[in-house]
XYZ file of N, CA and C in Angstrom:
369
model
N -5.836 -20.292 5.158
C -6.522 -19.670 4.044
C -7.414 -18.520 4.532
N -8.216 -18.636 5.779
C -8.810 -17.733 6.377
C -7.832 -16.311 6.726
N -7.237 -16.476 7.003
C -5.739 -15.347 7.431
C -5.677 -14.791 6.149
N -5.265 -15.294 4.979
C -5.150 -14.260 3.633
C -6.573 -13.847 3.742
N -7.380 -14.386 3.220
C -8.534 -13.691 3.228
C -8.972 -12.608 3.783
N -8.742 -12.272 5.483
C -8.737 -11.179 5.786
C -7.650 -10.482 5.396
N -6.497 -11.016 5.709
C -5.775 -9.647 5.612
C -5.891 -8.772 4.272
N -5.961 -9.813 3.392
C -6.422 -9.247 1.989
C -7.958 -8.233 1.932
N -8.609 -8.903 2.800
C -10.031 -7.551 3.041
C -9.743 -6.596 4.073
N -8.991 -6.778 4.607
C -8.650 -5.640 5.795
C -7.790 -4.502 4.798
N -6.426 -5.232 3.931
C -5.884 -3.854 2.950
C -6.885 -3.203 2.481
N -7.688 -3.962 1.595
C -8.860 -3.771 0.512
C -9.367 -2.422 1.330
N -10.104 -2.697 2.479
C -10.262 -1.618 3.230
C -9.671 -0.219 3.643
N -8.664 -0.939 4.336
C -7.274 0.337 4.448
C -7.694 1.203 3.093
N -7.348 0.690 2.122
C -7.221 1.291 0.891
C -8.175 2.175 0.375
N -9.535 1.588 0.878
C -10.958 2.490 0.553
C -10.601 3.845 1.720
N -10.308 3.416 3.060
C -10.461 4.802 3.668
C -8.946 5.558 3.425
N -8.140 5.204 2.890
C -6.743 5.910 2.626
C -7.518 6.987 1.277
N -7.809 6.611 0.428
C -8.653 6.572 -0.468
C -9.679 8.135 -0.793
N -10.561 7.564 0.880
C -11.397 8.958 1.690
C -10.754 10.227 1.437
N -9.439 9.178 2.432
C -8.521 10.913 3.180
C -7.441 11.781 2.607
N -7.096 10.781 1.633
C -5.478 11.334 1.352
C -6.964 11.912 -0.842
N -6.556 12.967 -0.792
C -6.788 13.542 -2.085
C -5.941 13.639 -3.318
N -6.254 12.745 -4.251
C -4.859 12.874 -5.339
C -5.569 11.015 -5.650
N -5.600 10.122 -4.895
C -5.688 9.020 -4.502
C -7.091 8.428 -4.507
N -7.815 7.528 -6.192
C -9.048 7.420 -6.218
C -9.300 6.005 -6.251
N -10.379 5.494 -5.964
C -10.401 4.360 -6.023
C -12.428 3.974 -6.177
N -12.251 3.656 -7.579
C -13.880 3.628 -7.948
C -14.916 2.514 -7.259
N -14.386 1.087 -6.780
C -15.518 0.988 -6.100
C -14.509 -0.364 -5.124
N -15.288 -0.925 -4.529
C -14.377 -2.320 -3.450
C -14.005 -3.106 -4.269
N -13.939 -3.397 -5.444
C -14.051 -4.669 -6.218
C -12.613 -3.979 -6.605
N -12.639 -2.564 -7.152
C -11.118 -2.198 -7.541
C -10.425 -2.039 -6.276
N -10.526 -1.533 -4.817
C -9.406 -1.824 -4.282
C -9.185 -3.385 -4.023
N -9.649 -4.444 -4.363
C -9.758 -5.906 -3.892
C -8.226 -5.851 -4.931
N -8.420 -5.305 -6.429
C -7.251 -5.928 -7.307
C -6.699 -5.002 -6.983
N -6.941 -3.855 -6.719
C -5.591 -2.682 -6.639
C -4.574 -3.197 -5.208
N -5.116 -4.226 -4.531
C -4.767 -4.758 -3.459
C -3.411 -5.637 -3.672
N -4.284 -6.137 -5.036
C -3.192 -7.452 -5.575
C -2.018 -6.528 -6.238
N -2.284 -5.884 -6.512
C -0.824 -5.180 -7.606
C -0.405 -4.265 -6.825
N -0.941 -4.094 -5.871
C 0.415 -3.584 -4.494
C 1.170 -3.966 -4.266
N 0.824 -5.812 -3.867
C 1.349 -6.526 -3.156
C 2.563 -7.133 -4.100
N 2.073 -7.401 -5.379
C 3.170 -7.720 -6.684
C 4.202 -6.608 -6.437
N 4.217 -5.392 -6.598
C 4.384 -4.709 -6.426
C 5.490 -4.021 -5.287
N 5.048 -4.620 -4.185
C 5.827 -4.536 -3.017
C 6.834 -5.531 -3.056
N 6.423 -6.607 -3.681
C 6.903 -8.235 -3.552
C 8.141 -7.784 -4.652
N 8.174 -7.707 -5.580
C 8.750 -7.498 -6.505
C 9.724 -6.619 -7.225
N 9.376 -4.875 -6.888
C 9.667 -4.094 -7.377
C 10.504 -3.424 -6.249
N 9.811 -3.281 -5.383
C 10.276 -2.549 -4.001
C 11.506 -2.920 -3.314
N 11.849 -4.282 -3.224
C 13.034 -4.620 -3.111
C 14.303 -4.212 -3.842
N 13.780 -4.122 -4.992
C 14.856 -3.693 -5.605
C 15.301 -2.099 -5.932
N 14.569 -1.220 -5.484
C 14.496 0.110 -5.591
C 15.335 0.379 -3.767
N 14.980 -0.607 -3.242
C 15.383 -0.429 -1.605
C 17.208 -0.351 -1.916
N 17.168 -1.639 -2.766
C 18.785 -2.247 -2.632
C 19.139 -0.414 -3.135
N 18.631 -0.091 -4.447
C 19.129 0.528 -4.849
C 19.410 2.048 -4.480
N 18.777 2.227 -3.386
C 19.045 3.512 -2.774
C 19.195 3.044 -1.490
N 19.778 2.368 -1.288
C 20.250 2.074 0.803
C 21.085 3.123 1.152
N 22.258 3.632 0.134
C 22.862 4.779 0.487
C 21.980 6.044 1.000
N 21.082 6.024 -0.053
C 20.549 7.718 0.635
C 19.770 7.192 2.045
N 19.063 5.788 1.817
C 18.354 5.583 3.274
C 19.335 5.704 4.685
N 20.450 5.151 4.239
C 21.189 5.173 5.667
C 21.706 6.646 5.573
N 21.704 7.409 5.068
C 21.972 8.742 4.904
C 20.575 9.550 5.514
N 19.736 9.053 5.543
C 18.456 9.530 5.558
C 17.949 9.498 7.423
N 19.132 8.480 7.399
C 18.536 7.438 9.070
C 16.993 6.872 8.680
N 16.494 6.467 7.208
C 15.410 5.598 7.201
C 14.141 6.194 6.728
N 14.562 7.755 6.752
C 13.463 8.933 6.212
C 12.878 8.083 4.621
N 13.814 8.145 3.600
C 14.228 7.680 2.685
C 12.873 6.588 1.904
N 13.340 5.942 3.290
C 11.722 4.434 3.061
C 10.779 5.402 2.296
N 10.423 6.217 3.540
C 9.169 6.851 3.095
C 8.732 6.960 1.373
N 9.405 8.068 0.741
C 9.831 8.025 -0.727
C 9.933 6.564 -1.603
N 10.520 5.255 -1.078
C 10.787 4.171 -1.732
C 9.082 3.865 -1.677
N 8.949 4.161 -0.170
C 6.613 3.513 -0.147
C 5.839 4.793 -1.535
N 6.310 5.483 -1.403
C 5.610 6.752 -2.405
C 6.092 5.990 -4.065
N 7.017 5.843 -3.978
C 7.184 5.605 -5.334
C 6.620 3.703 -5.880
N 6.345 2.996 -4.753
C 5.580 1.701 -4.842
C 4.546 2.328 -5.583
N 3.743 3.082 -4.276
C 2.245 2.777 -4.375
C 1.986 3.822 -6.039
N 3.071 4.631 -6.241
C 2.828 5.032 -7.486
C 2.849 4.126 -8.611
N 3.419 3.484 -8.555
C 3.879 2.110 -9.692
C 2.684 1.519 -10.049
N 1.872 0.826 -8.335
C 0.747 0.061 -8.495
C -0.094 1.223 -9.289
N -0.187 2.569 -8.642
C -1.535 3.199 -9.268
C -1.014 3.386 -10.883
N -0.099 3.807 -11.166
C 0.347 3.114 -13.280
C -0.370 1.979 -13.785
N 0.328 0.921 -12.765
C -0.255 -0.348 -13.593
C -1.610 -0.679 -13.511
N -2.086 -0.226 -12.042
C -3.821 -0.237 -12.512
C -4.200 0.679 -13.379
N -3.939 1.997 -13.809
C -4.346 2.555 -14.573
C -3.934 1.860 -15.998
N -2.856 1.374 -16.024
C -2.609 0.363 -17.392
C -3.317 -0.371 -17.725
N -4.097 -1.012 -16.870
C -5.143 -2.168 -16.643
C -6.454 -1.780 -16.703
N -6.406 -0.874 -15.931
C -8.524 0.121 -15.899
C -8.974 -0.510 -14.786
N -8.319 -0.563 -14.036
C -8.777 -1.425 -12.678
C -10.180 -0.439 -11.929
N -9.669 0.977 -11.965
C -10.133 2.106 -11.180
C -9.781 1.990 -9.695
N -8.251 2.245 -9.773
C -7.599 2.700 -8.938
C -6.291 3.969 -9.367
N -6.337 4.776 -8.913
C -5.248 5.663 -9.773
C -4.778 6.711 -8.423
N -3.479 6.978 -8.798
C -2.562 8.020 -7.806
C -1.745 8.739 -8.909
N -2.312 10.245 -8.352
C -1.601 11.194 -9.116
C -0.647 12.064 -8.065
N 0.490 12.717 -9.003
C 1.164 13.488 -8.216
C 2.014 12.876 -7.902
N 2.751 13.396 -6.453
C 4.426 12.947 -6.271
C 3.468 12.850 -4.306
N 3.075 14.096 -4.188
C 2.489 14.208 -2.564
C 1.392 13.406 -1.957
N 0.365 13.038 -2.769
C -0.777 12.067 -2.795
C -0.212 10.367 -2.241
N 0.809 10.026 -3.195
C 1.612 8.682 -2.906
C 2.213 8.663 -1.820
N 3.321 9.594 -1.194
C 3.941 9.981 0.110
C 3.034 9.989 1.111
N 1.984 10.641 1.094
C 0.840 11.273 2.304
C 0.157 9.695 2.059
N -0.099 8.788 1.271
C -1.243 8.062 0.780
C -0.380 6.276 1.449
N 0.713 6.580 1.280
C 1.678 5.183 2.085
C 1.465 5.192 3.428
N 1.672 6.446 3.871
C 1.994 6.679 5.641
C 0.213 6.420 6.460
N -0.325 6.839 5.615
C -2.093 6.706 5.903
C -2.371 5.321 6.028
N -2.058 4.700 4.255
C -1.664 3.746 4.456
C -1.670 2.511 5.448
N -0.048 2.417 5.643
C -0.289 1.629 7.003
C -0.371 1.887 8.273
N -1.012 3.320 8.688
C -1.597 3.535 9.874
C -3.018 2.962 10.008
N -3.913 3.199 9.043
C -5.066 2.178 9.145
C -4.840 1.085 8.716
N -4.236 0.326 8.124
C -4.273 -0.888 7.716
C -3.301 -1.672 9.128
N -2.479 -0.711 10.116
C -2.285 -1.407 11.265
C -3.546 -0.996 12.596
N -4.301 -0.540 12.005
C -5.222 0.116 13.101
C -6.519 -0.764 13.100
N -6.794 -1.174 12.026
C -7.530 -2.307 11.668
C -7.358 -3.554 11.696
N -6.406 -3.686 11.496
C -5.852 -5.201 12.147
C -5.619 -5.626 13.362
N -5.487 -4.503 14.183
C -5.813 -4.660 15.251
C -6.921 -4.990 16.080
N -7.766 -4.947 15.154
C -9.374 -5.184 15.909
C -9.860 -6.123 15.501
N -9.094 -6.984 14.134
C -9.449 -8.632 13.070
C -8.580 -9.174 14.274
N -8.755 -10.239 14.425
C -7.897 -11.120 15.305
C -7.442 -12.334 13.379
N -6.604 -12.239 13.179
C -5.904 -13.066 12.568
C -4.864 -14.156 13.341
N -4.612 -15.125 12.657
C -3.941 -15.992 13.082
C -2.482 -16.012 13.485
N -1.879 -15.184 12.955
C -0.180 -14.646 13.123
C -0.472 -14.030 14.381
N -1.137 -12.879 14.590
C -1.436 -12.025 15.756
C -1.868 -12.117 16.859
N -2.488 -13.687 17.039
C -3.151 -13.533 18.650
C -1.539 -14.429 19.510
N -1.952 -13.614 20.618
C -1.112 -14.015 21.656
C -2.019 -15.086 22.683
N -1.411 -16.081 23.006
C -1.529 -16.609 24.647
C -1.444 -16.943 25.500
């Protein structure tokens, strides 16, 4: 239970400084990236799979470029449905979502690197 917990505050995070850097990409206070966290993850869980199946052609055409665009068009989905919701999380644009995935999980793996979670330690 400790392990979700962070990793769930470590995105939450990611998300505030993705947030910072990438412009297009707002997020009004921690409490909204905590849920904008959750409807990523629905989101990823749910939606993303099936947008994957559905363009594997252009990805293997792509050699995998492709992903990129499938993460842009997630994190656009989530920022809809929080805006459907009033969460105060929102992504505008087509470039904000693209630039805002890859940021993304560069801090959210850059930070996890320094949480010692339970999946991750070696010994």
């Amino acid at each position: 239970m400790l392990n979700f917990c962070l990793t769930w505050l470590v995105a939450a995070i990611s998300l505030l400084v993705t947030a910072k850097i990438v412009p297009g990409i707002e997020v009004s206070s921690f409490t909204a990236a905590i849920f904008a966290v959750v409807i990523i993850g629905f989101v990823n869980a749910t939606v993303k799979p099936i947008i994957t199946i559905l363009t594997l052609p252009l990805t293997i055409l792509s050699l995998g470029l492709f992903l990129l665009v499938v993460n842009a068009i997630s994190l656009s989905l989530a920022g809809w449905l929080a805006s459907a919701f009033d969460i105060g999380f929102k992504v505008s644009g087509f470039w904000p979502p693209l630039f805002g995935s890859i940021v993304l999980s560069l801090v959210s793996g850059f930070i996890g690197k320094f949480v010692k979670l339970e999946g991750n330690q070696t010994t």
